[in-house]
Amino acid sequence: MSAAREIALEEVTVRLDGRSILEGVTVRLDARRIAVVGANGSGKSTFARLLNGLATPTSGTVRVHGVDVGREPRRARAEVGFVFTNPDAQVLMPTVAEDVRLS
């Protein structure tokens, strides 16, 4: 698959409050469906938030469909949908449906 249709992280590290959430992650994903599996606190949510700019790496690069998320977060958000599992964590609107309509 072309780089324009993949998710690519290059040496991505995320540190919050002095501790590493993700450390040196390099991965290229080009499957139509991808599952991220891990124990609680292993960085799954942080990984997902990196893909549309809700989280930013301390170092490294995140690209989604050829878009550098750090340099063009608005363009990246046009490529990536994000649905919260907890309605209390919605970005702007009170329900998932309203957030999707807004975006």
PDB file of N, CA and C in Angstrom:
ATOM      1  N   MET A   1       0.849  -1.176   0.000  1.00  0.00           N
ATOM      2  CA  MET A   1       0.000   0.000   0.000  1.00  0.00           C
ATOM      3  C   MET A   1       0.891   1.235   0.000  1.00  0.00           C
ATOM      4  N   SER A   2       0.452   2.321  -0.632  1.00  0.00           N
ATOM      5  CA  SER A   2       1.254   3.538  -0.719  1.00  0.00           C
ATOM      6  C   SER A   2       1.296   4.250   0.625  1.00  0.00           C
ATOM      7  N   ALA A   3       2.329   5.077   0.799  1.00  0.00           N
ATOM      8  CA  ALA A   3       2.484   5.841   2.038  1.00  0.00           C
ATOM      9  C   ALA A   3       1.302   6.760   2.275  1.00  0.00           C
ATOM     10  N   ALA A   4       0.603   7.127   1.203  1.00  0.00           N
ATOM     11  CA  ALA A   4      -0.544   8.023   1.346  1.00  0.00           C
ATOM     12  C   ALA A   4      -1.719   7.339   2.033  1.00  0.00           C
ATOM     13  N   ARG A   5      -1.719   6.026   2.146  1.00  0.00           N
ATOM     14  CA  ARG A   5      -2.836   5.311   2.776  1.00  0.00           C
ATOM     15  C   ARG A   5      -2.363   4.498   3.964  1.00  0.00           C
ATOM     16  N   GLU A   6      -1.464   5.034   4.738  1.00  0.00           N
ATOM     17  CA  GLU A   6      -0.970   4.290   5.891  1.00  0.00           C
ATOM     18  C   GLU A   6      -0.843   5.199   7.112  1.00  0.00           C
ATOM     19  N   ILE A   7      -0.693   4.562   8.246  1.00  0.00           N
ATOM     20  CA  ILE A   7      -0.378   5.227   9.502  1.00  0.00           C
ATOM     21  C   ILE A   7       1.087   4.918   9.775  1.00  0.00           C
ATOM     22  N   ALA A   8       1.882   5.948  10.025  1.00  0.00           N
ATOM     23  CA  ALA A   8       3.308   5.734  10.265  1.00  0.00           C
ATOM     24  C   ALA A   8       3.768   6.554  11.456  1.00  0.00           C
ATOM     25  N   LEU A   9       4.374   5.889  12.416  1.00  0.00           N
ATOM     26  CA  LEU A   9       5.005   6.554  13.549  1.00  0.00           C
ATOM     27  C   LEU A   9       6.493   6.269  13.467  1.00  0.00           C
ATOM     28  N   GLU A  10       7.295   7.317  13.615  1.00  0.00           N
ATOM     29  CA  GLU A  10       8.752   7.192  13.548  1.00  0.00           C
ATOM     30  C   GLU A  10       9.357   7.659  14.864  1.00  0.00           C
ATOM     31  N   GLU A  11       9.910   6.722  15.633  1.00  0.00           N
ATOM     32  CA  GLU A  11      10.599   7.043  16.891  1.00  0.00           C
ATOM     33  C   GLU A  11       9.772   7.963  17.796  1.00  0.00           C
ATOM     34  N   VAL A  12       8.493   7.641  17.950  1.00  0.00           N
ATOM     35  CA  VAL A  12       7.585   8.470  18.743  1.00  0.00           C
ATOM     36  C   VAL A  12       7.708   8.149  20.227  1.00  0.00           C
ATOM     37  N   THR A  13       7.918   9.208  20.990  1.00  0.00           N
ATOM     38  CA  THR A  13       7.936   9.127  22.440  1.00  0.00           C
ATOM     39  C   THR A  13       6.934  10.129  22.970  1.00  0.00           C
ATOM     40  N   VAL A  14       6.162   9.718  23.961  1.00  0.00           N
ATOM     41  CA  VAL A  14       5.235  10.611  24.649  1.00  0.00           C
ATOM     42  C   VAL A  14       5.545  10.523  26.127  1.00  0.00           C
ATOM     43  N   ARG A  15       5.834  11.675  26.719  1.00  0.00           N
ATOM     44  CA  ARG A  15       6.080  11.756  28.157  1.00  0.00           C
ATOM     45  C   ARG A  15       5.045  12.686  28.764  1.00  0.00           C
ATOM     46  N   LEU A  16       4.453  12.256  29.856  1.00  0.00           N
ATOM     47  CA  LEU A  16       3.494  13.076  30.591  1.00  0.00           C
ATOM     48  C   LEU A  16       3.875  13.055  32.065  1.00  0.00           C
ATOM     49  N   ASP A  17       3.908  14.209  32.655  1.00  0.00           N
ATOM     50  CA  ASP A  17       4.233  14.330  34.088  1.00  0.00           C
ATOM     51  C   ASP A  17       5.513  13.580  34.454  1.00  0.00           C
ATOM     52  N   GLY A  18       6.511  13.675  33.572  1.00  0.00           N
ATOM     53  CA  GLY A  18       7.804  13.074  33.870  1.00  0.00           C
ATOM     54  C   GLY A  18       7.923  11.582  33.631  1.00  0.00           C
ATOM     55  N   ARG A  19       6.862  10.942  33.151  1.00  0.00           N
ATOM     56  CA  ARG A  19       6.977   9.498  32.882  1.00  0.00           C
ATOM     57  C   ARG A  19       6.635   9.202  31.423  1.00  0.00           C
ATOM     58  N   SER A  20       7.282   8.183  30.890  1.00  0.00           N
ATOM     59  CA  SER A  20       7.066   7.799  29.495  1.00  0.00           C
ATOM     60  C   SER A  20       5.782   7.002  29.362  1.00  0.00           C
ATOM     61  N   ILE A  21       4.918   7.459  28.473  1.00  0.00           N
ATOM     62  CA  ILE A  21       3.696   6.728  28.145  1.00  0.00           C
ATOM     63  C   ILE A  21       3.990   5.802  26.960  1.00  0.00           C
ATOM     64  N   LEU A  22       4.664   6.335  25.960  1.00  0.00           N
ATOM     65  CA  LEU A  22       5.166   5.566  24.820  1.00  0.00           C
ATOM     66  C   LEU A  22       6.630   5.938  24.648  1.00  0.00           C
ATOM     67  N   GLU A  23       7.451   4.984  24.239  1.00  0.00           N
ATOM     68  CA  GLU A  23       8.889   5.236  24.135  1.00  0.00           C
ATOM     69  C   GLU A  23       9.437   4.651  22.837  1.00  0.00           C
ATOM     70  N   GLY A  24       9.899   5.518  21.929  1.00  0.00           N
ATOM     71  CA  GLY A  24      10.581   5.088  20.708  1.00  0.00           C
ATOM     72  C   GLY A  24       9.760   4.201  19.792  1.00  0.00           C
ATOM     73  N   VAL A  25       8.481   4.483  19.637  1.00  0.00           N
ATOM     74  CA  VAL A  25       7.597   3.641  18.822  1.00  0.00           C
ATOM     75  C   VAL A  25       7.785   3.954  17.340  1.00  0.00           C
ATOM     76  N   THR A  26       8.116   2.926  16.572  1.00  0.00           N
ATOM     77  CA  THR A  26       8.196   3.026  15.122  1.00  0.00           C
ATOM     78  C   THR A  26       7.327   1.915  14.555  1.00  0.00           C
ATOM     79  N   VAL A  27       6.342   2.314  13.748  1.00  0.00           N
ATOM     80  CA  VAL A  27       5.426   1.330  13.174  1.00  0.00           C
ATOM     81  C   VAL A  27       4.824   1.886  11.895  1.00  0.00           C
ATOM     82  N   ARG A  28       4.559   1.002  10.944  1.00  0.00           N
ATOM     83  CA  ARG A  28       3.836   1.357   9.715  1.00  0.00           C
ATOM     84  C   ARG A  28       2.656   0.406   9.609  1.00  0.00           C
ATOM     85  N   LEU A  29       1.464   0.973   9.518  1.00  0.00           N
ATOM     86  CA  LEU A  29       0.237   0.190   9.471  1.00  0.00           C
ATOM     87  C   LEU A  29      -0.516   0.561   8.201  1.00  0.00           C
ATOM     88  N   ASP A  30      -0.848  -0.452   7.389  1.00  0.00           N
ATOM     89  CA  ASP A  30      -1.562  -0.146   6.151  1.00  0.00           C
ATOM     90  C   ASP A  30      -2.778  -1.042   5.916  1.00  0.00           C
ATOM     91  N   ALA A  31      -3.150  -1.815   6.923  1.00  0.00           N
ATOM     92  CA  ALA A  31      -4.347  -2.653   6.800  1.00  0.00           C
ATOM     93  C   ALA A  31      -5.599  -1.786   6.903  1.00  0.00           C
ATOM     94  N   ARG A  32      -6.669  -2.238   6.309  1.00  0.00           N
ATOM     95  CA  ARG A  32      -7.931  -1.486   6.350  1.00  0.00           C
ATOM     96  C   ARG A  32      -8.468  -1.381   7.775  1.00  0.00           C
ATOM     97  N   ARG A  33      -8.308  -2.443   8.560  1.00  0.00           N
ATOM     98  CA  ARG A  33      -8.738  -2.450   9.966  1.00  0.00           C
ATOM     99  C   ARG A  33      -7.558  -2.859  10.828  1.00  0.00           C
ATOM    100  N   ILE A  34      -7.406  -2.140  11.928  1.00  0.00           N
ATOM    101  CA  ILE A  34      -6.281  -2.393  12.830  1.00  0.00           C
ATOM    102  C   ILE A  34      -6.805  -2.403  14.262  1.00  0.00           C
ATOM    103  N   ALA A  35      -6.398  -3.387  15.030  1.00  0.00           N
ATOM    104  CA  ALA A  35      -6.749  -3.445  16.445  1.00  0.00           C
ATOM    105  C   ALA A  35      -5.506  -3.126  17.272  1.00  0.00           C
ATOM    106  N   VAL A  36      -5.700  -2.345  18.306  1.00  0.00           N
ATOM    107  CA  VAL A  36      -4.619  -2.045  19.243  1.00  0.00           C
ATOM    108  C   VAL A  36      -5.024  -2.680  20.571  1.00  0.00           C
ATOM    109  N   VAL A  37      -4.225  -3.640  21.003  1.00  0.00           N
ATOM    110  CA  VAL A  37      -4.564  -4.430  22.184  1.00  0.00           C
ATOM    111  C   VAL A  37      -3.452  -4.292  23.212  1.00  0.00           C
ATOM    112  N   GLY A  38      -3.839  -4.152  24.478  1.00  0.00           N
ATOM    113  CA  GLY A  38      -2.842  -4.077  25.537  1.00  0.00           C
ATOM    114  C   GLY A  38      -3.510  -3.915  26.885  1.00  0.00           C
ATOM    115  N   ALA A  39      -2.715  -4.054  27.904  1.00  0.00           N
ATOM    116  CA  ALA A  39      -3.213  -3.929  29.277  1.00  0.00           C
ATOM    117  C   ALA A  39      -3.589  -2.477  29.581  1.00  0.00           C
ATOM    118  N   ASN A  40      -4.389  -2.291  30.622  1.00  0.00           N
ATOM    119  CA  ASN A  40      -4.707  -0.940  31.072  1.00  0.00           C
ATOM    120  C   ASN A  40      -3.407  -0.190  31.351  1.00  0.00           C
ATOM    121  N   GLY A  41      -3.363   1.062  30.894  1.00  0.00           N
ATOM    122  CA  GLY A  41      -2.184   1.888  31.137  1.00  0.00           C
ATOM    123  C   GLY A  41      -1.019   1.629  30.205  1.00  0.00           C
ATOM    124  N   SER A  42      -1.213   0.831  29.150  1.00  0.00           N
ATOM    125  CA  SER A  42      -0.102   0.501  28.253  1.00  0.00           C
ATOM    126  C   SER A  42       0.099   1.515  27.131  1.00  0.00           C
ATOM    127  N   GLY A  43      -0.785   2.514  27.020  1.00  0.00           N
ATOM    128  CA  GLY A  43      -0.602   3.557  26.007  1.00  0.00           C
ATOM    129  C   GLY A  43      -1.532   3.476  24.817  1.00  0.00           C
ATOM    130  N   LYS A  44      -2.529   2.608  24.850  1.00  0.00           N
ATOM    131  CA  LYS A  44      -3.456   2.462  23.710  1.00  0.00           C
ATOM    132  C   LYS A  44      -4.191   3.765  23.398  1.00  0.00           C
ATOM    133  N   SER A  45      -4.747   4.389  24.410  1.00  0.00           N
ATOM    134  CA  SER A  45      -5.493   5.641  24.192  1.00  0.00           C
ATOM    135  C   SER A  45      -4.571   6.750  23.725  1.00  0.00           C
ATOM    136  N   THR A  46      -3.391   6.821  24.282  1.00  0.00           N
ATOM    137  CA  THR A  46      -2.419   7.831  23.846  1.00  0.00           C
ATOM    138  C   THR A  46      -2.061   7.611  22.386  1.00  0.00           C
ATOM    139  N   PHE A  47      -1.834   6.353  22.010  1.00  0.00           N
ATOM    140  CA  PHE A  47      -1.544   6.018  20.610  1.00  0.00           C
ATOM    141  C   PHE A  47      -2.676   6.504  19.702  1.00  0.00           C
ATOM    142  N   ALA A  48      -3.913   6.209  20.066  1.00  0.00           N
ATOM    143  CA  ALA A  48      -5.059   6.617  19.255  1.00  0.00           C
ATOM    144  C   ALA A  48      -5.160   8.138  19.170  1.00  0.00           C
ATOM    145  N   ARG A  49      -4.921   8.820  20.271  1.00  0.00           N
ATOM    146  CA  ARG A  49      -5.001  10.291  20.287  1.00  0.00           C
ATOM    147  C   ARG A  49      -3.900  10.934  19.459  1.00  0.00           C
ATOM    148  N   LEU A  50      -2.776  10.266  19.298  1.00  0.00           N
ATOM    149  CA  LEU A  50      -1.703  10.783  18.447  1.00  0.00           C
ATOM    150  C   LEU A  50      -2.142  10.894  16.993  1.00  0.00           C
ATOM    151  N   LEU A  51      -3.024  10.006  16.570  1.00  0.00           N
ATOM    152  CA  LEU A  51      -3.380   9.918  15.152  1.00  0.00           C
ATOM    153  C   LEU A  51      -4.171  11.107  14.638  1.00  0.00           C
ATOM    154  N   ASN A  52      -4.838  11.835  15.526  1.00  0.00           N
ATOM    155  CA  ASN A  52      -5.567  13.024  15.062  1.00  0.00           C
ATOM    156  C   ASN A  52      -5.167  14.292  15.806  1.00  0.00           C
ATOM    157  N   GLY A  53      -4.050  14.230  16.507  1.00  0.00           N
ATOM    158  CA  GLY A  53      -3.525  15.426  17.142  1.00  0.00           C
ATOM    159  C   GLY A  53      -4.109  15.766  18.494  1.00  0.00           C
ATOM    160  N   LEU A  54      -4.919  14.888  19.076  1.00  0.00           N
ATOM    161  CA  LEU A  54      -5.414  15.138  20.428  1.00  0.00           C
ATOM    162  C   LEU A  54      -4.292  14.993  21.455  1.00  0.00           C
ATOM    163  N   ALA A  55      -3.259  14.237  21.089  1.00  0.00           N
ATOM    164  CA  ALA A  55      -2.032  14.139  21.886  1.00  0.00           C
ATOM    165  C   ALA A  55      -0.875  14.445  20.938  1.00  0.00           C
ATOM    166  N   THR A  56       0.178  15.023  21.465  1.00  0.00           N
ATOM    167  CA  THR A  56       1.343  15.323  20.631  1.00  0.00           C
ATOM    168  C   THR A  56       2.560  14.587  21.184  1.00  0.00           C
ATOM    169  N   PRO A  57       3.399  14.088  20.292  1.00  0.00           N
ATOM    170  CA  PRO A  57       4.582  13.377  20.769  1.00  0.00           C
ATOM    171  C   PRO A  57       5.600  14.345  21.368  1.00  0.00           C
ATOM    172  N   THR A  58       6.298  13.888  22.366  1.00  0.00           N
ATOM    173  CA  THR A  58       7.417  14.641  22.918  1.00  0.00           C
ATOM    174  C   THR A  58       8.535  14.683  21.889  1.00  0.00           C
ATOM    175  N   SER A  59       8.690  13.578  21.155  1.00  0.00           N
ATOM    176  CA  SER A  59       9.641  13.514  20.047  1.00  0.00           C
ATOM    177  C   SER A  59       9.122  12.501  19.033  1.00  0.00           C
ATOM    178  N   GLY A  60       9.639  12.611  17.814  1.00  0.00           N
ATOM    179  CA  GLY A  60       9.234  11.709  16.749  1.00  0.00           C
ATOM    180  C   GLY A  60       8.175  12.325  15.852  1.00  0.00           C
ATOM    181  N   THR A  61       7.747  11.534  14.858  1.00  0.00           N
ATOM    182  CA  THR A  61       6.811  12.000  13.840  1.00  0.00           C
ATOM    183  C   THR A  61       5.651  11.038  13.700  1.00  0.00           C
ATOM    184  N   VAL A  62       4.444  11.597  13.556  1.00  0.00           N
ATOM    185  CA  VAL A  62       3.234  10.817  13.300  1.00  0.00           C
ATOM    186  C   VAL A  62       2.673  11.273  11.959  1.00  0.00           C
ATOM    187  N   ARG A  63       2.463  10.305  11.043  1.00  0.00           N
ATOM    188  CA  ARG A  63       1.862  10.610   9.748  1.00  0.00           C
ATOM    189  C   ARG A  63       0.644   9.709   9.557  1.00  0.00           C
ATOM    190  N   VAL A  64      -0.442  10.315   9.080  1.00  0.00           N
ATOM    191  CA  VAL A  64      -1.654   9.568   8.760  1.00  0.00           C
ATOM    192  C   VAL A  64      -2.044   9.930   7.340  1.00  0.00           C
ATOM    193  N   HIS A  65      -2.077   8.924   6.470  1.00  0.00           N
ATOM    194  CA  HIS A  65      -2.404   9.121   5.057  1.00  0.00           C
ATOM    195  C   HIS A  65      -1.519  10.196   4.434  1.00  0.00           C
ATOM    196  N   GLY A  66      -0.248  10.190   4.821  1.00  0.00           N
ATOM    197  CA  GLY A  66       0.721  11.127   4.269  1.00  0.00           C
ATOM    198  C   GLY A  66       0.744  12.489   4.934  1.00  0.00           C
ATOM    199  N   VAL A  67      -0.148  12.736   5.880  1.00  0.00           N
ATOM    200  CA  VAL A  67      -0.231  14.028   6.559  1.00  0.00           C
ATOM    201  C   VAL A  67       0.577  13.970   7.848  1.00  0.00           C
ATOM    202  N   ASP A  68       1.489  14.914   8.024  1.00  0.00           N
ATOM    203  CA  ASP A  68       2.249  15.034   9.266  1.00  0.00           C
ATOM    204  C   ASP A  68       1.332  15.666  10.307  1.00  0.00           C
ATOM    205  N   VAL A  69       0.902  14.873  11.272  1.00  0.00           N
ATOM    206  CA  VAL A  69      -0.096  15.308  12.252  1.00  0.00           C
ATOM    207  C   VAL A  69       0.420  16.486  13.084  1.00  0.00           C
ATOM    208  N   GLY A  70       1.708  16.500  13.401  1.00  0.00           N
ATOM    209  CA  GLY A  70       2.274  17.588  14.188  1.00  0.00           C
ATOM    210  C   GLY A  70       2.292  18.912  13.446  1.00  0.00           C
ATOM    211  N   ARG A  71       2.520  18.863  12.140  1.00  0.00           N
ATOM    212  CA  ARG A  71       2.606  20.086  11.333  1.00  0.00           C
ATOM    213  C   ARG A  71       1.259  20.536  10.788  1.00  0.00           C
ATOM    214  N   GLU A  72       0.362  19.583  10.547  1.00  0.00           N
ATOM    215  CA  GLU A  72      -0.939  19.912   9.959  1.00  0.00           C
ATOM    216  C   GLU A  72      -2.076  19.218  10.722  1.00  0.00           C
ATOM    217  N   PRO A  73      -2.284  19.566  11.993  1.00  0.00           N
ATOM    218  CA  PRO A  73      -3.289  18.862  12.784  1.00  0.00           C
ATOM    219  C   PRO A  73      -4.713  18.998  12.238  1.00  0.00           C
ATOM    220  N   ARG A  74      -5.059  20.130  11.692  1.00  0.00           N
ATOM    221  CA  ARG A  74      -6.419  20.295  11.139  1.00  0.00           C
ATOM    222  C   ARG A  74      -6.635  19.380   9.943  1.00  0.00           C
ATOM    223  N   ARG A  75      -5.637  19.295   9.084  1.00  0.00           N
ATOM    224  CA  ARG A  75      -5.735  18.409   7.920  1.00  0.00           C
ATOM    225  C   ARG A  75      -5.804  16.949   8.363  1.00  0.00           C
ATOM    226  N   ALA A  76      -5.035  16.603   9.400  1.00  0.00           N
ATOM    227  CA  ALA A  76      -5.055  15.232   9.918  1.00  0.00           C
ATOM    228  C   ALA A  76      -6.438  14.887  10.456  1.00  0.00           C
ATOM    229  N   ARG A  77      -7.063  15.824  11.154  1.00  0.00           N
ATOM    230  CA  ARG A  77      -8.392  15.563  11.715  1.00  0.00           C
ATOM    231  C   ARG A  77      -9.431  15.333  10.634  1.00  0.00           C
ATOM    232  N   ALA A  78      -9.186  15.858   9.437  1.00  0.00           N
ATOM    233  CA  ALA A  78     -10.090  15.599   8.319  1.00  0.00           C
ATOM    234  C   ALA A  78      -9.962  14.157   7.829  1.00  0.00           C
ATOM    235  N   GLU A  79      -8.835  13.506   8.145  1.00  0.00           N
ATOM    236  CA  GLU A  79      -8.577  12.130   7.718  1.00  0.00           C
ATOM    237  C   GLU A  79      -8.948  11.096   8.774  1.00  0.00           C
ATOM    238  N   VAL A  80      -9.006  11.512  10.049  1.00  0.00           N
ATOM    239  CA  VAL A  80      -9.141  10.564  11.150  1.00  0.00           C
ATOM    240  C   VAL A  80     -10.409  10.845  11.943  1.00  0.00           C
ATOM    241  N   GLY A  81     -11.242   9.824  12.094  1.00  0.00           N
ATOM    242  CA  GLY A  81     -12.399   9.934  12.978  1.00  0.00           C
ATOM    243  C   GLY A  81     -12.035   9.387  14.343  1.00  0.00           C
ATOM    244  N   PHE A  82     -12.635   9.946  15.372  1.00  0.00           N
ATOM    245  CA  PHE A  82     -12.326   9.504  16.736  1.00  0.00           C
ATOM    246  C   PHE A  82     -13.617   9.522  17.529  1.00  0.00           C
ATOM    247  N   VAL A  83     -14.001   8.368  18.062  1.00  0.00           N
ATOM    248  CA  VAL A  83     -15.221   8.260  18.863  1.00  0.00           C
ATOM    249  C   VAL A  83     -14.822   7.826  20.262  1.00  0.00           C
ATOM    250  N   PHE A  84     -15.217   8.608  21.256  1.00  0.00           N
ATOM    251  CA  PHE A  84     -14.902   8.275  22.639  1.00  0.00           C
ATOM    252  C   PHE A  84     -15.854   7.191  23.138  1.00  0.00           C
ATOM    253  N   THR A  85     -15.337   6.288  23.948  1.00  0.00           N
ATOM    254  CA  THR A  85     -16.188   5.241  24.522  1.00  0.00           C
ATOM    255  C   THR A  85     -16.952   5.749  25.729  1.00  0.00           C
ATOM    256  N   ASN A  86     -16.467   6.807  26.336  1.00  0.00           N
ATOM    257  CA  ASN A  86     -17.116   7.392  27.500  1.00  0.00           C
ATOM    258  C   ASN A  86     -17.721   8.738  27.102  1.00  0.00           C
ATOM    259  N   PRO A  87     -19.044   8.866  27.115  1.00  0.00           N
ATOM    260  CA  PRO A  87     -19.669  10.123  26.689  1.00  0.00           C
ATOM    261  C   PRO A  87     -19.204  11.333  27.491  1.00  0.00           C
ATOM    262  N   ASP A  88     -18.740  11.134  28.720  1.00  0.00           N
ATOM    263  CA  ASP A  88     -18.250  12.249  29.520  1.00  0.00           C
ATOM    264  C   ASP A  88     -16.947  12.824  28.968  1.00  0.00           C
ATOM    265  N   ALA A  89     -16.285  12.076  28.081  1.00  0.00           N
ATOM    266  CA  ALA A  89     -15.007  12.517  27.530  1.00  0.00           C
ATOM    267  C   ALA A  89     -15.152  13.149  26.148  1.00  0.00           C
ATOM    268  N   GLN A  90     -16.380  13.399  25.717  1.00  0.00           N
ATOM    269  CA  GLN A  90     -16.594  14.004  24.407  1.00  0.00           C
ATOM    270  C   GLN A  90     -15.824  15.314  24.292  1.00  0.00           C
ATOM    271  N   VAL A  91     -15.400  15.616  23.075  1.00  0.00           N
ATOM    272  CA  VAL A  91     -14.592  16.804  22.836  1.00  0.00           C
ATOM    273  C   VAL A  91     -15.413  18.078  23.049  1.00  0.00           C
ATOM    274  N   LEU A  92     -16.511  18.208  22.342  1.00  0.00           N
ATOM    275  CA  LEU A  92     -17.287  19.441  22.400  1.00  0.00           C
ATOM    276  C   LEU A  92     -18.757  19.235  22.726  1.00  0.00           C
ATOM    277  N   MET A  93     -19.347  18.250  22.097  1.00  0.00           N
ATOM    278  CA  MET A  93     -20.785  18.061  22.190  1.00  0.00           C
ATOM    279  C   MET A  93     -21.127  16.967  23.205  1.00  0.00           C
ATOM    280  N   PRO A  94     -22.363  16.943  23.689  1.00  0.00           N
ATOM    281  CA  PRO A  94     -22.731  15.983  24.736  1.00  0.00           C
ATOM    282  C   PRO A  94     -22.883  14.528  24.274  1.00  0.00           C
ATOM    283  N   THR A  95     -23.020  14.295  22.969  1.00  0.00           N
ATOM    284  CA  THR A  95     -23.163  12.914  22.496  1.00  0.00           C
ATOM    285  C   THR A  95     -22.202  12.647  21.344  1.00  0.00           C
ATOM    286  N   VAL A  96     -21.909  11.375  21.118  1.00  0.00           N
ATOM    287  CA  VAL A  96     -21.042  10.965  20.016  1.00  0.00           C
ATOM    288  C   VAL A  96     -21.631  11.443  18.689  1.00  0.00           C
ATOM    289  N   ALA A  97     -22.913  11.222  18.481  1.00  0.00           N
ATOM    290  CA  ALA A  97     -23.566  11.612  17.221  1.00  0.00           C
ATOM    291  C   ALA A  97     -23.410  13.105  16.959  1.00  0.00           C
ATOM    292  N   GLU A  98     -23.569  13.927  17.989  1.00  0.00           N
ATOM    293  CA  GLU A  98     -23.426  15.368  17.806  1.00  0.00           C
ATOM    294  C   GLU A  98     -21.982  15.771  17.519  1.00  0.00           C
ATOM    295  N   ASP A  99     -21.020  15.089  18.146  1.00  0.00           N
ATOM    296  CA  ASP A  99     -19.616  15.370  17.853  1.00  0.00           C
ATOM    297  C   ASP A  99     -19.291  15.019  16.410  1.00  0.00           C
ATOM    298  N   VAL A 100     -19.780  13.875  15.926  1.00  0.00           N
ATOM    299  CA  VAL A 100     -19.532  13.463  14.545  1.00  0.00           C
ATOM    300  C   VAL A 100     -20.160  14.454  13.576  1.00  0.00           C
ATOM    301  N   ARG A 101     -21.404  14.881  13.845  1.00  0.00           N
ATOM    302  CA  ARG A 101     -22.049  15.860  12.976  1.00  0.00           C
ATOM    303  C   ARG A 101     -21.270  17.167  12.967  1.00  0.00           C
ATOM    304  N   LEU A 102     -20.781  17.606  14.109  1.00  0.00           N
ATOM    305  CA  LEU A 102     -20.038  18.844  14.188  1.00  0.00           C
ATOM    306  C   LEU A 102     -18.767  18.781  13.346  1.00  0.00           C
ATOM    307  N   SER A 103     -18.070  17.643  13.407  1.00  0.00           N
ATOM    308  CA  SER A 103     -16.810  17.541  12.677  1.00  0.00           C
ATOM    309  C   SER A 103     -17.047  17.334  11.206  1.00  0.00           C
TER     310      SER A 103
END
